[in-house]
Coordinates of C-alpha atoms and ligand atoms in Angstrom, one line a residue:
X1 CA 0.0 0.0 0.0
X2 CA 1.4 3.5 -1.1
X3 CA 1.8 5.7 1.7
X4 CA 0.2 9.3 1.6
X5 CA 2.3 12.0 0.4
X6 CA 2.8 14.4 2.8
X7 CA 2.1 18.2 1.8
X8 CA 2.2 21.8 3.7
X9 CA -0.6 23.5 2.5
X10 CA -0.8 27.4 3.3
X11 CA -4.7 29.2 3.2
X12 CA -4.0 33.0 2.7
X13 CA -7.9 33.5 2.3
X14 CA -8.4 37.3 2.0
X15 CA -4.8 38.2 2.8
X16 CA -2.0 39.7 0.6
X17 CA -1.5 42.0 -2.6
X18 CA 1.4 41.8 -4.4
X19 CA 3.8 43.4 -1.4
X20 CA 3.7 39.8 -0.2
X21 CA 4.9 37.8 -3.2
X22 CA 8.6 38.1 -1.3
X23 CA 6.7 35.6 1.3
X24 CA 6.6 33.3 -1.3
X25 CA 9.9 33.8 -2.9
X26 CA 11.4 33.2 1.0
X27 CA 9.8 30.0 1.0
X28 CA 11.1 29.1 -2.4
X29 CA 14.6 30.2 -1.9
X30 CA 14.3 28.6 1.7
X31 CA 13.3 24.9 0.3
X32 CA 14.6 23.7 -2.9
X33 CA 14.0 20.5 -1.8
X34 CA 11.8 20.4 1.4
X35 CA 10.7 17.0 1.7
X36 CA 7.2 17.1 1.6
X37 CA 4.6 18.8 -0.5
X38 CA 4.5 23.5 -0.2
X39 CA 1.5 24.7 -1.8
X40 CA 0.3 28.0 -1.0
X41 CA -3.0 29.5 -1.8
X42 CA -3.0 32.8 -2.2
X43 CA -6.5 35.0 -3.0
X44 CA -7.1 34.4 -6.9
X45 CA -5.6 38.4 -7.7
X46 CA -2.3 36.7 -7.2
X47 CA -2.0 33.5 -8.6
X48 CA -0.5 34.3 -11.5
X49 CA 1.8 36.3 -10.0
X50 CA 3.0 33.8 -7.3
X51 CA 3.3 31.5 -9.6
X52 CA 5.7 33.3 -11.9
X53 CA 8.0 34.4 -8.3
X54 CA 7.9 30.6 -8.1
X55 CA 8.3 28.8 -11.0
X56 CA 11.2 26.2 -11.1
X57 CA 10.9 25.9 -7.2
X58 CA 9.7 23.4 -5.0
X59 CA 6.7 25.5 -3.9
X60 CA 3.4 24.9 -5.7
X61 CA 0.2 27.6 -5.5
X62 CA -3.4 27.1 -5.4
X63 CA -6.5 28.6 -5.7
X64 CA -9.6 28.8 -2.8
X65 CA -12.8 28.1 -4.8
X66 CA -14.0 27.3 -8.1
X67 CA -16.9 27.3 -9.9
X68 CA -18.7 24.1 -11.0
X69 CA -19.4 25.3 -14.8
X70 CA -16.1 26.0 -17.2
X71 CA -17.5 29.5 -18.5
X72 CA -20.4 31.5 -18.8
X73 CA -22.3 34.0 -17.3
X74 CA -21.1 33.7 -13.8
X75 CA -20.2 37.5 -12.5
X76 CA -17.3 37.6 -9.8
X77 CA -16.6 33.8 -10.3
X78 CA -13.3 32.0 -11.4
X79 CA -13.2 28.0 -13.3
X80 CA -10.8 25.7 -12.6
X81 CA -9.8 25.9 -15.9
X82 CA -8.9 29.7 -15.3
X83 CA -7.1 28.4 -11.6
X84 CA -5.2 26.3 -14.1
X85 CA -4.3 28.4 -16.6
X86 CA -3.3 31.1 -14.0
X87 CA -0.4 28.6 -12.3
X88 CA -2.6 26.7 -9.8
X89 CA -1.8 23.4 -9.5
X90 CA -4.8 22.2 -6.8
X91 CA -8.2 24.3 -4.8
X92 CA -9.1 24.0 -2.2
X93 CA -12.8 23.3 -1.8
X94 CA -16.0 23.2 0.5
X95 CA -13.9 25.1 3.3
X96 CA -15.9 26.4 6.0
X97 CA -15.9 29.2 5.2
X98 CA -17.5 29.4 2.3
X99 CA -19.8 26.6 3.3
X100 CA -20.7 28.9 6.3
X101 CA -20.5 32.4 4.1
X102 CA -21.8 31.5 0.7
X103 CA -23.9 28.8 1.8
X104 CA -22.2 25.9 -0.1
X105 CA -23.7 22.7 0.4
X106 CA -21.7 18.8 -0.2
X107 CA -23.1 18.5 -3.3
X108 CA -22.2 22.0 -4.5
X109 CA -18.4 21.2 -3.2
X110 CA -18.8 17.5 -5.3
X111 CA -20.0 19.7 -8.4
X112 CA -16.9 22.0 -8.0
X113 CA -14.4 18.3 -7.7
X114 CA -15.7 17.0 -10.5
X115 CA -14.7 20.3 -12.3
X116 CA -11.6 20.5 -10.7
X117 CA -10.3 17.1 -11.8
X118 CA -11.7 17.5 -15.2
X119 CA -9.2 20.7 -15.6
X120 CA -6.5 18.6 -13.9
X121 CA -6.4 20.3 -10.3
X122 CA -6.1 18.7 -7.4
X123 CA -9.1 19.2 -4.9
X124 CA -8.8 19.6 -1.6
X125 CA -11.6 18.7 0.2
X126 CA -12.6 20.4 3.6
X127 CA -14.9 18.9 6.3
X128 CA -15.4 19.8 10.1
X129 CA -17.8 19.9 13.1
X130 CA -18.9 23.0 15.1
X131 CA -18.4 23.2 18.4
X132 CA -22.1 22.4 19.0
X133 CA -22.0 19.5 17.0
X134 CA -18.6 18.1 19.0
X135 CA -20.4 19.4 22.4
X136 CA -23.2 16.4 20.9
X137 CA -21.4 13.7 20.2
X138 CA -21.8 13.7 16.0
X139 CA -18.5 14.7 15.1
X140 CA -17.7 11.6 13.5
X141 CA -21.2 11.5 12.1
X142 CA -21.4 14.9 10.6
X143 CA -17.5 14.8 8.8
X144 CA -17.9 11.2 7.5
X145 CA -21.3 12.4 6.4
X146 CA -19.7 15.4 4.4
X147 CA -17.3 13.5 3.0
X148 CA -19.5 11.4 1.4
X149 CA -21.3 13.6 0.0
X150 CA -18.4 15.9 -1.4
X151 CA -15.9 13.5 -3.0
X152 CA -16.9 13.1 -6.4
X153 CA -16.6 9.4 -7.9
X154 CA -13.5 9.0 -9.7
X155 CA -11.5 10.6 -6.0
X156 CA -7.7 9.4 -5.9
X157 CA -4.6 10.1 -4.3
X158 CA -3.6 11.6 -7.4
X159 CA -6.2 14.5 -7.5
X160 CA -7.7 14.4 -4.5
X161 CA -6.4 15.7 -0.7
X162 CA -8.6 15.5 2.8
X163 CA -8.3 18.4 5.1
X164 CA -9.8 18.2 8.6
X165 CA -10.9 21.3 9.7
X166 CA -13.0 21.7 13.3
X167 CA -15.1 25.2 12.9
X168 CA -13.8 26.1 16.6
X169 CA -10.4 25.6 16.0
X170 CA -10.0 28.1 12.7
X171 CA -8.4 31.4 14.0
X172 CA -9.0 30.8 17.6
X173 CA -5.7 29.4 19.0
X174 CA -7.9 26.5 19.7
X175 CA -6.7 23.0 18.9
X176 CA -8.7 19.6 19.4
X177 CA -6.4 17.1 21.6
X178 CA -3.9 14.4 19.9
X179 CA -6.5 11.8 20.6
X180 CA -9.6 13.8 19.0
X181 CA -7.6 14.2 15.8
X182 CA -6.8 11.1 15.8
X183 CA -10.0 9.5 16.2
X184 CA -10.6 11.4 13.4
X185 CA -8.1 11.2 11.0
X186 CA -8.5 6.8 11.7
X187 CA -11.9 7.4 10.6
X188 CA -11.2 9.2 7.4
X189 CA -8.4 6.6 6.7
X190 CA -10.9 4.0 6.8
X191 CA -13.5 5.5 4.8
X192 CA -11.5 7.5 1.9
X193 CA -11.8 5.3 -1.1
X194 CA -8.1 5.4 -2.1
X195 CA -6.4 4.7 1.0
X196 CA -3.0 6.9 -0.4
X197 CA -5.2 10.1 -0.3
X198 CA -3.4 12.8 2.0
X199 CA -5.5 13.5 5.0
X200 CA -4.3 17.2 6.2
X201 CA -5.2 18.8 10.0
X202 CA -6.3 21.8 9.8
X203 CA -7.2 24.5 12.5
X204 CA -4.5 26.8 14.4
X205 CA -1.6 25.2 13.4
X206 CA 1.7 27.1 14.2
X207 CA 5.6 26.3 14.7
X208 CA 4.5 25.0 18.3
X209 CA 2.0 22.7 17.7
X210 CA 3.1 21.2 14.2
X211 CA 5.4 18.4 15.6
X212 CA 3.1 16.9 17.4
X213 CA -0.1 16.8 15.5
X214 CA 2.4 16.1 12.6
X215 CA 3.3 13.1 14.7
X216 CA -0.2 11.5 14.9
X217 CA -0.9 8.4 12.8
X218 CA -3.1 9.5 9.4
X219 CA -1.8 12.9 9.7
X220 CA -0.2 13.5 6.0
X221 CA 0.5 17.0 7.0
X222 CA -1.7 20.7 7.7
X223 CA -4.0 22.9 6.1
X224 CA -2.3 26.5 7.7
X225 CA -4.4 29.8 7.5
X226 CA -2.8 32.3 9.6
X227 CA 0.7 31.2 10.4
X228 CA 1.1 30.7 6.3
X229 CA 1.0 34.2 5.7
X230 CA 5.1 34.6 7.1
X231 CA 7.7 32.3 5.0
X232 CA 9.5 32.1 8.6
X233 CA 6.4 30.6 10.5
X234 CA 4.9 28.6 7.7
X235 CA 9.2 27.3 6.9
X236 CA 8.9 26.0 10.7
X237 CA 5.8 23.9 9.8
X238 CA 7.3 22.6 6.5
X239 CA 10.2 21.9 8.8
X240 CA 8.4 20.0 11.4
X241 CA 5.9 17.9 8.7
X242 CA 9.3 17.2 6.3
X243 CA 11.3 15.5 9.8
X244 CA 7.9 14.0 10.5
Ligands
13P1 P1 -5.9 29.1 11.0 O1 -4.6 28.3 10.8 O2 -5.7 30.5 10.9 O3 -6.6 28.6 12.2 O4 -6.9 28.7 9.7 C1 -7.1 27.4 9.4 C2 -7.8 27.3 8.1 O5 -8.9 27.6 8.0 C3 -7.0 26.9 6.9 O6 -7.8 26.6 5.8

């Protein structure tokens, strides 16, 4: 059985302009060969851009959303086919965030896969409880259930990454214990249909946590929103997940 690759994946959500591309070129210069998988996802304005400060380094950039439909009359929307031709190399898909914000459903987040493998992204697919939904015991219930219902058929290791996000623990310093991520992560092991897919944690992860969530079984590496946005904070993650 192939093992999961492991991958550092940076969330800049609505963070940066073009000031910030030296972030990027830090990380770059900082890890020509890093031993696990950089990605950073920048808002869609810079894309192209990062990818150019980039290109022939280790680090790979991504997009945030997608639409479902390759073109049409869509105002204030991007395709994956425009994520692709921009740089991006994966999206990331059905986080919270928008799920919460823009009211995206599973299916809508399955609609968006399908699109991204079809323009040769790789998706990566978010799922998480609230903290009321933890406080009542479905958890395992309400993440398996969303997985389910967002991978598209046709999922691999080759175009398709898990990220593990709790609600509660995005931007609030807030971490789930070893043991809750575990319990977790075993359960997405187990129900993934291609058992090499990399299942990321994701959730206020910084240089003083990383080493030992990186250290839980079925932990392939993070999904990073805040501590991304500094090459020297998100370099001591890619540090920690690449001695892992
Ligand atoms: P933080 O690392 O800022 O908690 O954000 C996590 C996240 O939402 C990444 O997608």
């Amino acid at each position: 059985m192939p093992d999961a690759c492991k991958l550092a994946a940076g969330n800049w959500k609505m963070n940066g302009t073009r000031a910030d591309l030296d972030e990027a070129r830090a990380l770059a210069n900082a890890f020509p060969e890093p031993g696990c998988g950089v990605l950073l996802c920048p808002p869609a304005t810079l894309i192209a851009a990062m990818a150019e400060a980039v290109a022939g380094s280790a680090v790979m950039v991504g997009g945030q959303d997608c639409h479902a439909a390759t073109a049409g009359a869509h105002t204030g929307d991007i395709s994956a086919q425009m994520l692709a031709d921009a740089g991006a190399r994966h999206v990331i898909l059905g986080h919270s965030e928008r799920r919460a914000d823009h009211g995206e459903t599973s299916a809508d987040v399955a609609a968006k896969a399908r699109a991204a493998h079809q323009a040769g992204l790789v998706a990566i697919i978010c799922v998480g409880e609230t903290e009321a939904e933890r406080d009542a015991g479905q958890t395992l219930d309400v993440v398996l259930g969303q997985l389910g219902a967002s991978l598209p058929e046709g999922a691999t290791a080759a175009n398709t990454v898990i990220a593990y996000e709790p609600v509660w623990a995005i931007g609030t310093g807030r971490t789930p214990t070893l043991d809750q991520i575990a319990e977790v992560h075993d359960a997405l092991r187990a129900a993934v249909p291609d058992t090499a897919i990399s299942l990321l944690y994701g959730g206020s992860v910084k240089p003083a946590n990383a080493t030992e969530i990186f250290a839980i079984a079925n932990v392939d590496g993070a999904l990073v929103g805040g501590a991304s946005l500094k090459a020297v904070d998100f370099g001591a993650i890619i540090t920690a997940l690449a001695t892992a």
